[in-house]
Tab-separated table of C-alpha atoms and ligand atoms in Angstrom:
chain	number	residue	atom	x	y	z
A	1	MET	CA	-56.274	174.756	-51.973
A	2	PRO	CA	-59.986	174.337	-51.218
A	3	GLU	CA	-60.511	171.558	-48.760
A	4	THR	CA	-62.289	169.307	-51.253
A	5	SER	CA	-59.077	168.986	-53.240
A	6	SER	CA	-56.973	167.792	-50.237
A	7	LEU	CA	-54.758	164.998	-51.641
A	8	SER	CA	-55.554	162.592	-48.851
A	9	ASN	CA	-59.013	161.811	-50.214
A	10	LEU	CA	-58.127	162.123	-53.924
A	11	ALA	CA	-59.432	158.616	-54.618
A	12	ALA	CA	-62.905	159.463	-53.186
A	13	ILE	CA	-62.910	162.814	-55.156
A	14	ASP	CA	-62.155	160.737	-58.193
A	15	ALA	CA	-64.827	158.270	-57.612
A	16	ALA	CA	-67.336	161.174	-57.015
A	17	HIS	CA	-66.595	163.159	-60.181
A	18	HIS	CA	-64.531	161.476	-62.715
A	19	LEU	CA	-65.710	159.186	-65.558
A	20	HIS	CA	-62.667	157.339	-66.888
A	21	PRO	CA	-62.182	156.117	-70.425
A	22	PHE	CA	-62.911	152.429	-71.183
A	23	ALA	CA	-63.816	151.889	-67.359
A	24	ASP	CA	-66.649	150.180	-65.513
A	25	THR	CA	-67.050	153.012	-63.100
A	26	LYS	CA	-68.907	151.119	-60.332
A	27	LYS	CA	-66.110	148.527	-60.397
A	28	LEU	CA	-63.341	151.185	-60.587
A	29	ASN	CA	-64.775	153.221	-57.587
A	30	ALA	CA	-65.158	150.077	-55.429
A	31	GLU	CA	-61.375	149.482	-56.154
A	32	GLY	CA	-60.350	153.159	-56.126
A	33	SER	CA	-58.112	154.581	-58.887
A	34	ARG	CA	-54.320	154.319	-58.581
A	35	ILE	CA	-52.877	157.800	-58.420
A	36	ILE	CA	-49.738	158.220	-60.390
A	37	GLN	CA	-47.661	161.242	-59.246
A	38	ARG	CA	-44.263	161.151	-60.750
A	39	GLY	CA	-42.094	159.687	-63.548
A	40	GLU	CA	-38.493	159.329	-64.026
A	41	GLY	CA	-36.809	157.305	-66.963
A	42	VAL	CA	-38.738	154.071	-67.287
A	43	HIS	CA	-40.334	154.264	-63.796
A	44	ILE	CA	-43.532	155.830	-62.434
A	45	PHE	CA	-44.312	156.482	-58.780
A	46	ASP	CA	-47.741	156.448	-57.098
A	47	ASN	CA	-48.984	158.605	-54.287
A	48	HIS	CA	-47.785	156.023	-51.717
A	49	GLY	CA	-44.328	156.348	-53.108
A	50	ARG	CA	-44.462	152.799	-54.707
A	51	LYS	CA	-42.276	152.539	-57.809
A	52	TYR	CA	-43.248	150.687	-60.902
A	53	LEU	CA	-41.179	149.930	-64.090
A	54	ASP	CA	-43.630	151.054	-66.710
A	55	GLY	CA	-43.556	148.159	-69.339
A	56	PHE	CA	-46.199	149.928	-71.283
A	57	ALA	CA	-44.879	153.465	-71.763
A	58	GLY	CA	-47.903	155.087	-70.398
A	59	LEU	CA	-50.325	153.956	-73.247
A	60	TRP	CA	-47.668	153.085	-75.919
A	61	CYS	CA	-46.557	156.570	-76.146
A	62	VAL	CA	-43.755	157.665	-73.646
A	63	ASN	CA	-41.009	156.656	-76.160
A	64	ILE	CA	-38.272	158.843	-74.609
A	65	GLY	CA	-39.233	157.946	-70.969
A	66	TYR	CA	-40.513	160.225	-68.218
A	67	GLY	CA	-38.931	163.364	-66.662
A	68	ARG	CA	-37.222	164.897	-69.743
A	69	THR	CA	-36.581	168.390	-68.764
A	70	GLU	CA	-35.593	169.483	-72.348
A	71	ILE	CA	-39.253	169.103	-73.173
A	72	ALA	CA	-40.478	170.940	-70.151
A	73	ASP	CA	-38.188	173.757	-71.093
A	74	ALA	CA	-39.193	173.871	-74.711
A	75	VAL	CA	-42.833	173.984	-73.570
A	76	ALA	CA	-42.154	176.706	-71.155
A	77	ARG	CA	-40.433	178.721	-73.670
A	78	GLN	CA	-43.292	178.503	-76.242
A	79	MET	CA	-45.842	179.042	-73.598
A	80	ASN	CA	-44.156	182.309	-72.608
A	81	GLU	CA	-43.578	183.402	-76.239
A	82	LEU	CA	-47.041	182.445	-77.812
A	83	PRO	CA	-49.258	180.025	-75.971
A	84	TYR	CA	-51.756	179.644	-78.970
A	85	TYR	CA	-52.334	180.744	-82.377
A	86	ASN	CA	-54.259	178.974	-85.048
A	87	THR	CA	-53.328	177.722	-88.557
A	88	PHE	CA	-56.561	178.395	-90.179
A	89	PHE	CA	-56.619	181.686	-91.856
A	90	GLY	CA	-53.434	182.008	-93.735
A	91	THR	CA	-51.394	181.891	-90.557
A	92	THR	CA	-48.956	179.429	-89.098
A	93	THR	CA	-46.458	179.292	-86.041
A	94	THR	CA	-42.820	178.457	-86.157
A	95	PRO	CA	-43.121	175.108	-84.211
A	96	ALA	CA	-45.997	173.957	-86.350
A	97	THR	CA	-44.202	174.527	-89.655
A	98	LEU	CA	-40.820	173.197	-88.379
A	99	LEU	CA	-42.504	170.048	-87.058
A	100	ALA	CA	-44.265	169.474	-90.302
A	101	GLU	CA	-40.823	169.528	-92.040
A	102	LYS	CA	-39.199	167.289	-89.443
A	103	VAL	CA	-41.842	164.539	-89.427
A	104	CYS	CA	-41.811	164.547	-93.297
A	105	SER	CA	-38.005	164.259	-93.293
A	106	HIS	CA	-38.284	160.814	-91.624
A	107	ALA	CA	-41.379	159.522	-93.683
A	108	GLY	CA	-39.683	158.518	-96.860
A	109	PRO	CA	-39.743	160.153	-100.287
A	110	ASN	CA	-43.498	159.537	-100.882
A	111	PHE	CA	-44.544	161.698	-97.870
A	112	ASN	CA	-43.929	165.472	-98.054
A	113	HIS	CA	-47.011	166.858	-96.290
A	114	ILE	CA	-48.862	166.531	-92.961
A	115	PHE	CA	-52.221	167.437	-91.594
A	116	PHE	CA	-52.162	168.169	-87.767
A	117	THR	CA	-54.653	166.872	-85.335
A	118	ASN	CA	-54.827	166.525	-81.614
A	119	SER	CA	-54.977	162.699	-81.351
A	120	GLY	CA	-54.868	159.420	-83.217
A	121	SER	CA	-58.684	159.261	-83.393
A	122	GLU	CA	-58.936	162.583	-85.085
A	123	ALA	CA	-56.252	161.596	-87.380
A	124	ASN	CA	-58.252	158.577	-88.401
A	125	ASP	CA	-61.399	160.548	-88.867
A	126	THR	CA	-59.391	163.144	-90.935
A	127	TRP	CA	-58.003	160.733	-93.428
A	128	PHE	CA	-61.513	159.095	-93.675
A	129	ARG	CA	-62.779	162.330	-94.988
A	130	MET	CA	-59.659	163.046	-97.016
A	131	ALA	CA	-59.724	159.795	-98.880
A	132	ARG	CA	-63.277	160.289	-100.121
A	133	VAL	CA	-62.575	163.938	-101.141
A	134	TYR	CA	-59.507	162.706	-102.981
A	135	TRP	CA	-61.551	160.113	-105.089
A	136	SER	CA	-64.473	162.654	-105.773
A	137	ALA	CA	-61.821	165.317	-106.997
A	138	ILE	CA	-60.349	162.879	-109.514
A	139	GLY	CA	-63.810	161.926	-110.748
A	140	LEU	CA	-64.444	158.543	-108.970
A	141	PRO	CA	-66.968	159.774	-106.325
A	142	SER	CA	-68.443	156.277	-105.966
A	143	LYS	CA	-65.197	155.137	-104.249
A	144	LYS	CA	-66.367	155.579	-100.590
A	145	ILE	CA	-66.114	152.375	-98.645
A	146	VAL	CA	-63.436	151.806	-96.276
A	147	ILE	CA	-62.427	148.198	-95.621
A	148	ALA	CA	-60.757	147.579	-92.154
A	149	ARG	CA	-60.172	144.593	-89.860
A	150	ARG	CA	-61.774	142.698	-86.996
A	151	ASN	CA	-59.922	143.550	-83.837
A	152	GLY	CA	-58.244	146.555	-85.217
A	153	TYR	CA	-58.084	149.647	-83.275
A	154	HIS	CA	-58.273	153.221	-84.730
A	155	GLY	CA	-59.593	155.298	-81.905
A	156	SER	CA	-62.780	156.321	-80.205
A	157	THR	CA	-64.402	159.021	-82.357
A	158	VAL	CA	-67.198	157.914	-84.638
A	159	ALA	CA	-65.225	156.983	-87.725
A	160	GLY	CA	-62.332	155.754	-85.791
A	161	ALA	CA	-64.372	153.459	-83.646
A	162	SER	CA	-66.295	152.203	-86.765
A	163	MET	CA	-63.037	151.315	-88.656
A	164	GLY	CA	-61.820	149.640	-85.527
A	165	GLY	CA	-62.875	146.177	-85.373
A	166	MET	CA	-63.889	145.892	-81.593
A	167	LYS	CA	-67.181	144.373	-81.109
A	168	TYR	CA	-67.684	145.660	-77.637
A	169	MET	CA	-67.301	149.267	-79.133
A	170	HIS	CA	-69.660	148.667	-81.994
A	171	GLU	CA	-72.256	147.458	-79.540
A	172	GLN	CA	-72.530	150.852	-78.020
A	173	GLY	CA	-73.949	153.746	-80.194
A	174	ASP	CA	-74.945	151.831	-83.315
A	175	LEU	CA	-71.581	151.347	-84.940
A	176	PRO	CA	-70.109	150.837	-87.450
A	177	ILE	CA	-71.498	153.675	-89.411
A	178	ALA	CA	-72.452	153.176	-93.056
A	179	GLY	CA	-69.747	152.626	-95.675
A	180	ILE	CA	-67.243	150.763	-93.345
A	181	VAL	CA	-66.755	146.866	-93.625
A	182	HIS	CA	-64.383	144.557	-91.923
A	183	ILE	CA	-62.379	141.476	-93.019
A	184	GLY	CA	-60.204	139.145	-90.891
A	185	GLN	CA	-56.933	139.657	-88.940
A	186	PRO	CA	-53.593	138.053	-89.163
A	187	TYR	CA	-53.892	136.361	-85.869
A	188	TRP	CA	-52.286	133.063	-86.724
A	189	TYR	CA	-52.008	131.754	-83.104
A	190	ALA	CA	-55.819	131.941	-82.548
A	191	GLU	CA	-57.316	131.656	-86.047
A	192	GLY	CA	-54.543	130.015	-88.162
A	193	GLY	CA	-55.954	126.456	-87.728
A	194	GLU	CA	-53.888	123.877	-89.707
A	195	LEU	CA	-52.267	126.416	-92.131
A	196	SER	CA	-48.681	127.495	-91.517
A	197	PRO	CA	-48.127	131.054	-90.513
A	198	ASP	CA	-47.256	131.978	-94.023
A	199	GLU	CA	-50.094	130.133	-95.695
A	200	PHE	CA	-52.358	131.853	-93.209
A	201	GLY	CA	-50.832	135.310	-93.839
A	202	LEU	CA	-51.673	135.051	-97.627
A	203	ALA	CA	-55.170	133.583	-96.859
A	204	VAL	CA	-56.210	136.578	-94.663
A	205	ALA	CA	-54.636	139.078	-96.995
A	206	ARG	CA	-56.601	137.515	-99.769
A	207	GLU	CA	-59.901	138.155	-97.868
A	208	LEU	CA	-59.295	141.746	-98.943
A	209	GLU	CA	-59.389	140.570	-102.628
A	210	ALA	CA	-62.601	138.592	-102.033
A	211	LYS	CA	-64.030	141.609	-100.349
A	212	LEU	CA	-63.221	143.801	-103.254
A	213	ASP	CA	-64.760	141.362	-105.634
A	214	GLU	CA	-67.888	141.389	-103.483
A	215	LEU	CA	-68.204	145.160	-103.193
A	216	GLY	CA	-66.710	146.240	-106.482
A	217	GLU	CA	-63.460	148.137	-106.233
A	218	GLU	CA	-65.234	151.224	-107.884
A	219	ASN	CA	-66.928	151.512	-104.518
A	220	VAL	CA	-64.066	151.173	-102.298
A	221	ALA	CA	-61.903	154.141	-101.125
A	222	ALA	CA	-59.415	152.501	-98.953
A	223	PHE	CA	-58.078	149.726	-96.748
A	224	VAL	CA	-56.774	150.564	-93.330
A	225	ALA	CA	-54.571	148.422	-90.874
A	226	GLU	CA	-52.137	148.829	-88.159
A	227	PRO	CA	-48.682	147.436	-89.109
A	228	ILE	CA	-48.858	145.457	-86.029
A	229	GLN	CA	-52.214	145.473	-84.059
A	230	GLY	CA	-51.691	147.137	-80.753
A	231	ALA	CA	-54.867	147.296	-78.636
A	232	GLY	CA	-55.865	143.982	-80.407
A	233	GLY	CA	-52.961	142.154	-78.627
A	234	VAL	CA	-49.726	142.943	-80.331
A	235	ILE	CA	-50.777	140.764	-83.216
A	236	ILE	CA	-47.590	140.435	-85.435
A	237	PRO	CA	-48.606	139.381	-88.978
A	238	PRO	CA	-46.826	136.581	-90.834
A	239	ALA	CA	-44.046	137.688	-93.208
A	240	THR	CA	-46.294	137.005	-96.321
A	241	TYR	CA	-49.139	139.363	-95.085
A	242	TRP	CA	-48.111	142.927	-95.803
A	243	PRO	CA	-46.589	142.408	-99.320
A	244	GLU	CA	-49.648	140.679	-100.334
A	245	ILE	CA	-51.965	143.474	-98.931
A	246	ALA	CA	-49.844	146.071	-100.730
A	247	ARG	CA	-49.983	144.155	-103.927
A	248	ILE	CA	-53.861	143.932	-103.836
A	249	CYS	CA	-54.189	147.683	-103.018
A	250	LYS	CA	-52.181	148.528	-105.933
A	251	ALA	CA	-53.530	146.153	-108.385
A	252	ARG	CA	-57.181	147.150	-107.420
A	253	ASN	CA	-56.598	150.895	-107.033
A	254	ILE	CA	-57.604	151.449	-103.463
A	255	LEU	CA	-55.740	153.520	-101.032
A	256	LEU	CA	-53.534	151.725	-98.528
A	257	VAL	CA	-53.670	153.466	-95.043
A	258	SER	CA	-51.221	152.421	-92.336
A	259	ASP	CA	-52.295	153.538	-88.872
A	260	GLU	CA	-48.958	154.397	-87.321
A	261	VAL	CA	-50.285	155.734	-83.994
A	262	ILE	CA	-48.286	152.983	-82.239
A	263	CYS	CA	-45.738	151.728	-84.624
A	264	GLY	CA	-44.563	155.158	-85.571
A	265	PHE	CA	-41.470	156.938	-84.001
A	266	GLY	CA	-39.240	154.145	-83.317
A	267	ARG	CA	-41.244	151.404	-81.669
A	268	LEU	CA	-40.370	148.880	-84.222
A	269	GLY	CA	-36.840	149.993	-84.800
A	270	SER	CA	-37.993	152.098	-87.778
A	271	TRP	CA	-39.211	155.564	-87.901
A	272	PHE	CA	-42.521	154.242	-89.209
A	273	GLY	CA	-44.082	150.701	-89.273
A	274	TYR	CA	-44.612	150.644	-93.067
A	275	GLN	CA	-40.822	150.983	-93.437
A	276	HIS	CA	-40.257	148.040	-91.218
A	277	PHE	CA	-42.703	145.981	-93.402
A	278	GLY	CA	-41.467	147.557	-96.682
A	279	VAL	CA	-44.790	148.986	-97.974
A	280	GLU	CA	-45.651	152.400	-99.151
A	281	PRO	CA	-48.940	153.581	-97.863
A	282	ASP	CA	-51.016	156.569	-99.286
A	283	LEU	CA	-52.070	157.966	-95.930
A	284	ALA	CA	-50.614	157.332	-92.472
A	285	PRO	CA	-52.333	158.641	-89.231
A	286	ILE	CA	-49.869	159.355	-86.339
A	287	ALA	CA	-50.024	160.373	-82.822
A	288	LYS	CA	-48.611	158.925	-79.524
A	289	GLY	CA	-44.860	158.776	-79.934
A	290	LEU	CA	-45.004	162.039	-82.013
A	291	SER	CA	-44.826	163.900	-78.675
A	292	SER	CA	-43.925	160.820	-76.429
A	293	GLY	CA	-47.339	161.730	-75.018
A	294	TYR	CA	-45.884	164.845	-73.259
A	295	LEU	CA	-48.692	166.896	-74.911
A	296	PRO	CA	-51.512	165.702	-77.116
A	297	ILE	CA	-50.840	165.994	-80.899
A	298	GLY	CA	-51.483	163.801	-83.925
A	299	GLY	CA	-51.625	164.156	-87.634
A	300	VAL	CA	-52.000	162.508	-91.023
A	301	LEU	CA	-49.009	161.883	-93.309
A	302	VAL	CA	-50.335	162.695	-96.784
A	303	SER	CA	-48.462	161.169	-99.851
A	304	ASP	CA	-47.772	163.174	-103.004
A	305	ARG	CA	-50.395	161.300	-104.955
A	306	ILE	CA	-53.053	162.755	-102.546
A	307	ALA	CA	-51.454	166.125	-101.600
A	308	ASP	CA	-51.138	166.905	-105.234
A	309	VAL	CA	-54.841	166.453	-105.805
A	310	LEU	CA	-55.849	168.298	-102.544
A	311	ILE	CA	-53.609	171.303	-103.493
A	312	ASN	CA	-54.321	171.436	-107.308
A	313	ASP	CA	-57.921	170.095	-107.654
A	314	VAL	CA	-59.846	170.317	-104.357
A	315	GLY	CA	-59.239	173.840	-103.369
A	316	GLU	CA	-60.507	174.162	-99.898
A	317	PHE	CA	-60.609	171.130	-97.722
A	318	ASN	CA	-63.308	171.949	-95.256
A	319	HIS	CA	-61.857	170.263	-92.253
A	320	GLY	CA	-59.695	171.131	-89.246
A	321	PHE	CA	-59.237	171.595	-85.538
A	322	THR	CA	-59.013	174.689	-83.408
A	323	TYR	CA	-55.862	173.247	-82.104
A	324	SER	CA	-54.361	171.669	-85.440
A	325	GLY	CA	-50.651	172.457	-85.149
A	326	HIS	CA	-51.017	173.862	-81.555
A	327	PRO	CA	-47.784	175.658	-81.125
A	328	VAL	CA	-46.925	174.388	-77.644
A	329	CYS	CA	-47.856	170.846	-78.509
A	330	ALA	CA	-45.749	171.253	-81.678
A	331	ALA	CA	-42.827	172.543	-79.649
A	332	ALA	CA	-42.985	169.502	-77.409
A	333	ALA	CA	-43.061	167.148	-80.396
A	334	LEU	CA	-40.214	168.957	-82.141
A	335	GLU	CA	-38.048	168.611	-79.024
A	336	ASN	CA	-39.150	164.958	-78.668
A	337	LEU	CA	-37.917	164.376	-82.143
A	338	ARG	CA	-34.737	166.055	-81.770
A	339	ILE	CA	-34.105	163.725	-78.509
A	340	ILE	CA	-35.045	160.678	-80.627
A	341	GLU	CA	-32.640	161.749	-83.316
A	342	GLY	CA	-29.786	162.945	-81.023
A	343	GLU	CA	-29.860	159.761	-78.924
A	344	ARG	CA	-30.379	157.723	-82.031
A	345	LEU	CA	-33.267	155.842	-80.432
A	346	VAL	CA	-34.648	154.296	-83.608
A	347	GLU	CA	-31.267	152.784	-84.444
A	348	ARG	CA	-30.883	151.776	-80.787
A	349	VAL	CA	-34.223	149.800	-80.981
A	350	ARG	CA	-33.373	148.301	-84.297
A	351	ASP	CA	-29.597	147.286	-83.596
A	352	ASP	CA	-29.288	147.009	-79.731
A	353	ILE	CA	-32.286	147.048	-77.314
A	354	GLY	CA	-34.781	145.535	-79.674
A	355	PRO	CA	-32.712	142.321	-80.239
A	356	TYR	CA	-31.840	142.139	-76.646
A	357	PHE	CA	-35.557	142.492	-75.770
A	358	ALA	CA	-36.339	139.798	-78.289
A	359	GLN	CA	-33.999	137.397	-76.735
A	360	ALA	CA	-35.010	138.121	-73.102
A	361	TRP	CA	-38.763	138.278	-73.730
A	362	GLY	CA	-38.568	135.309	-76.140
A	363	ALA	CA	-37.058	133.140	-73.439
A	364	LEU	CA	-40.399	133.364	-71.653
A	365	ALA	CA	-41.713	130.891	-74.416
A	366	ASP	CA	-40.372	127.947	-72.182
A	367	HIS	CA	-42.867	128.799	-69.394
A	368	ALA	CA	-45.663	126.306	-69.046
A	369	LEU	CA	-48.320	129.020	-69.445
A	370	VAL	CA	-46.851	130.625	-72.512
A	371	GLY	CA	-47.864	129.534	-75.989
A	372	GLU	CA	-45.691	131.992	-77.782
A	373	ALA	CA	-43.388	134.976	-76.786
A	374	VAL	CA	-43.022	137.427	-79.745
A	375	SER	CA	-41.710	140.922	-80.399
A	376	VAL	CA	-40.633	143.438	-82.997
A	377	GLY	CA	-38.458	146.209	-81.740
A	378	LEU	CA	-39.973	147.051	-78.477
A	379	MET	CA	-43.397	145.852	-78.893
A	380	GLY	CA	-44.050	142.361	-77.523
A	381	ALA	CA	-46.762	139.883	-76.478
A	382	LEU	CA	-46.985	136.592	-74.583
A	383	GLN	CA	-49.758	134.360	-75.624
A	384	LEU	CA	-51.085	132.443	-72.793
A	385	ALA	CA	-52.162	128.922	-73.582
A	386	ALA	CA	-53.725	125.972	-71.847
A	387	ASP	CA	-51.864	123.444	-74.177
A	388	LYS	CA	-48.819	124.616	-76.130
A	389	ALA	CA	-48.890	121.776	-78.614
A	390	THR	CA	-52.317	122.389	-79.808
A	391	ARG	CA	-52.540	126.092	-79.150
A	392	ARG	CA	-55.676	125.433	-76.992
A	393	ARG	CA	-56.578	128.509	-75.045
A	394	PHE	CA	-57.879	128.832	-71.509
A	395	GLU	CA	-61.561	128.448	-70.877
A	396	LYS	CA	-61.594	131.796	-69.228
A	397	PRO	CA	-58.874	133.782	-70.993
A	398	ASP	CA	-59.607	137.146	-69.443
A	399	ALA	CA	-59.252	135.845	-65.967
A	400	VAL	CA	-55.870	134.268	-66.681
A	401	GLY	CA	-54.547	137.421	-68.464
A	402	SER	CA	-55.716	139.702	-65.526
A	403	ALA	CA	-54.143	137.444	-62.980
A	404	VAL	CA	-50.740	137.649	-64.549
A	405	ARG	CA	-51.066	141.462	-64.910
A	406	ASN	CA	-52.061	141.854	-61.422
A	407	HIS	CA	-49.151	139.860	-60.037
A	408	ALA	CA	-46.792	141.714	-62.163
A	409	LEU	CA	-48.255	145.050	-60.914
A	410	ALA	CA	-48.082	143.994	-57.245
A	411	ASN	CA	-44.386	143.259	-57.827
A	412	GLY	CA	-43.635	146.577	-59.552
A	413	LEU	CA	-44.148	146.079	-63.164
A	414	VAL	CA	-46.889	147.627	-65.446
A	415	LEU	CA	-47.885	145.189	-68.198
A	416	ARG	CA	-51.210	145.264	-70.101
A	417	ALA	CA	-53.435	142.245	-70.601
A	418	THR	CA	-55.628	141.896	-73.711
A	419	SER	CA	-57.642	138.852	-72.824
A	420	ASP	CA	-54.940	136.057	-72.710
A	421	ARG	CA	-52.132	138.014	-74.330
A	422	MET	CA	-49.786	139.970	-72.166
A	423	LEU	CA	-48.494	143.131	-73.890
A	424	ALA	CA	-45.231	144.946	-73.498
A	425	SER	CA	-44.248	148.303	-74.985
A	426	PRO	CA	-41.602	149.851	-72.746
A	427	PRO	CA	-40.008	153.248	-73.363
A	428	LEU	CA	-37.390	153.125	-76.086
A	429	VAL	CA	-34.669	154.312	-73.503
A	430	ILE	CA	-35.016	151.139	-71.422
A	431	SER	CA	-31.680	149.639	-70.379
A	432	HIS	CA	-30.651	146.110	-70.796
A	433	GLU	CA	-30.722	145.653	-67.047
A	434	GLU	CA	-34.355	147.077	-66.859
A	435	VAL	CA	-35.359	144.623	-69.665
A	436	ASP	CA	-33.904	141.785	-67.397
A	437	THR	CA	-36.075	143.130	-64.485
A	438	MET	CA	-39.233	143.324	-66.756
A	439	VAL	CA	-38.667	139.637	-67.736
A	440	ARG	CA	-37.884	138.523	-64.241
A	441	ILE	CA	-41.053	140.088	-62.772
A	442	THR	CA	-43.119	138.786	-65.673
A	443	ARG	CA	-41.822	135.165	-64.986
A	444	GLN	CA	-42.439	135.465	-61.489
A	445	ALA	CA	-46.044	136.514	-62.163
A	446	LEU	CA	-46.551	133.650	-64.497
A	447	ASP	CA	-45.088	131.294	-61.888
A	448	LEU	CA	-47.587	132.634	-59.295
A	449	VAL	CA	-50.580	132.231	-61.633
A	450	TRP	CA	-49.231	128.710	-62.434
A	451	SER	CA	-48.988	127.641	-58.833
A	452	GLU	CA	-52.439	129.105	-58.145
A	453	MET	CA	-53.940	127.040	-61.020
A	454	LYS	CA	-52.507	123.795	-59.425
A	455	LEU	CA	-54.161	124.498	-56.020
B	501	LIG	C1	-54.261	154.865	-79.655
B	501	LIG	C2	-54.660	154.559	-81.080
B	501	LIG	C3	-55.608	155.295	-81.756
B	501	LIG	C4	-56.281	156.471	-81.119
B	501	LIG	O1	-55.426	157.606	-80.634
B	501	LIG	P1	-55.949	158.495	-79.597
B	501	LIG	O2	-54.888	159.554	-79.498
B	501	LIG	O3	-56.268	157.758	-78.422
B	501	LIG	O4	-57.212	159.282	-80.180
B	501	LIG	C5	-55.689	155.191	-83.100
B	501	LIG	N1	-54.968	154.122	-83.663
B	501	LIG	C6	-54.227	153.362	-83.039
B	501	LIG	C7	-53.360	152.215	-83.829
B	501	LIG	C8	-53.973	153.538	-81.699
B	501	LIG	O5	-53.288	152.665	-81.054
């Protein structure tokens, strides 16, 4: 190895050459990147040999946990047989085709086709074009606008970041692009005021109706939302929200797009988040858990309504990626889905570890710093609050959230903080005992922040 790559100064090399995603580089370089070297089950190990319980499954994606040699073997086999071939000019590869079939087999009767991408962002940019192409093909070319939500996340590409509702992303690069508008989010704790959660769920869903009145539904292509907002803070909508959204989309003839990039592949105890909430979307971008993050792959589930038009009326859809359906990534995804099926991980989340997690994590609600402790399946959040009774939040919400996260990390647990919400999304293979450890370290971190506040 050349001297510049010697492992002892890896942090310095990183600071010198590597621009990280969503990072303040100057600040990061001053602290130095943590170097993660190995993973096993729900644990990761850094270059100092320190062990962490990964309560976040990488970035919401390592559903089957780390170190699964079945995937490494499947990938090595495919690499040796055929490392790459495209799916453009009348060709396919065995893993791409078999993966298409397998994903559809879990997606419900409405979904029988998939378009492959390399990421969740590309999946969102893909359906954004596909939805407009669909409406044009059936003679309604004015239906172009996409309605999305504030504090939603749909990726970092131009359409993805525009449909996302992150202000700090819009501020950079003149987003959103034209034709994308936003309505409110079902975040009752912060924005529900005096309404009950159910009343609030209906009220925010009806913002969609009001927006359609304003824009004219003849100009609107689709509404997009995550079943549960992930990056926005694990915002679990009130029970009234999704049925009302689905009703409005149907009544007003706009497409419903469910961004399944996090909620897909077992996270909520269902194969897809729309199944958990009992709605039938027209399009569903996927990624992350599709391969448990072992290799990059994503896609868009395309319902029969749209696939029929694409196939019979559009002819050529002029869109695709060099690596759409990449055979090695598809082989990794296929093996990942075999593991999820074989170990019945979706059922395990629904019937066993999800309910166990709900109880253990939910018990944190008794802590003085915690306003609510909520979860669905293995996706959970703690809302930190200055006053439980009035849902008043801290004056410096970001500081409180990062303090809890840093204490957890120092004690061997990776949690994420989105402002004053602590997010959990562990691998689906986590044991009861490991859930207990997660909750114990989280409580300890809360205690430490609580005692610091009293100083
Ligand atoms: C992560 C994420 C994306 C973007 O996926 P990438 O693979 O990072 O491009 C899109 N939508 C949701 C809901 C996500 O969580």
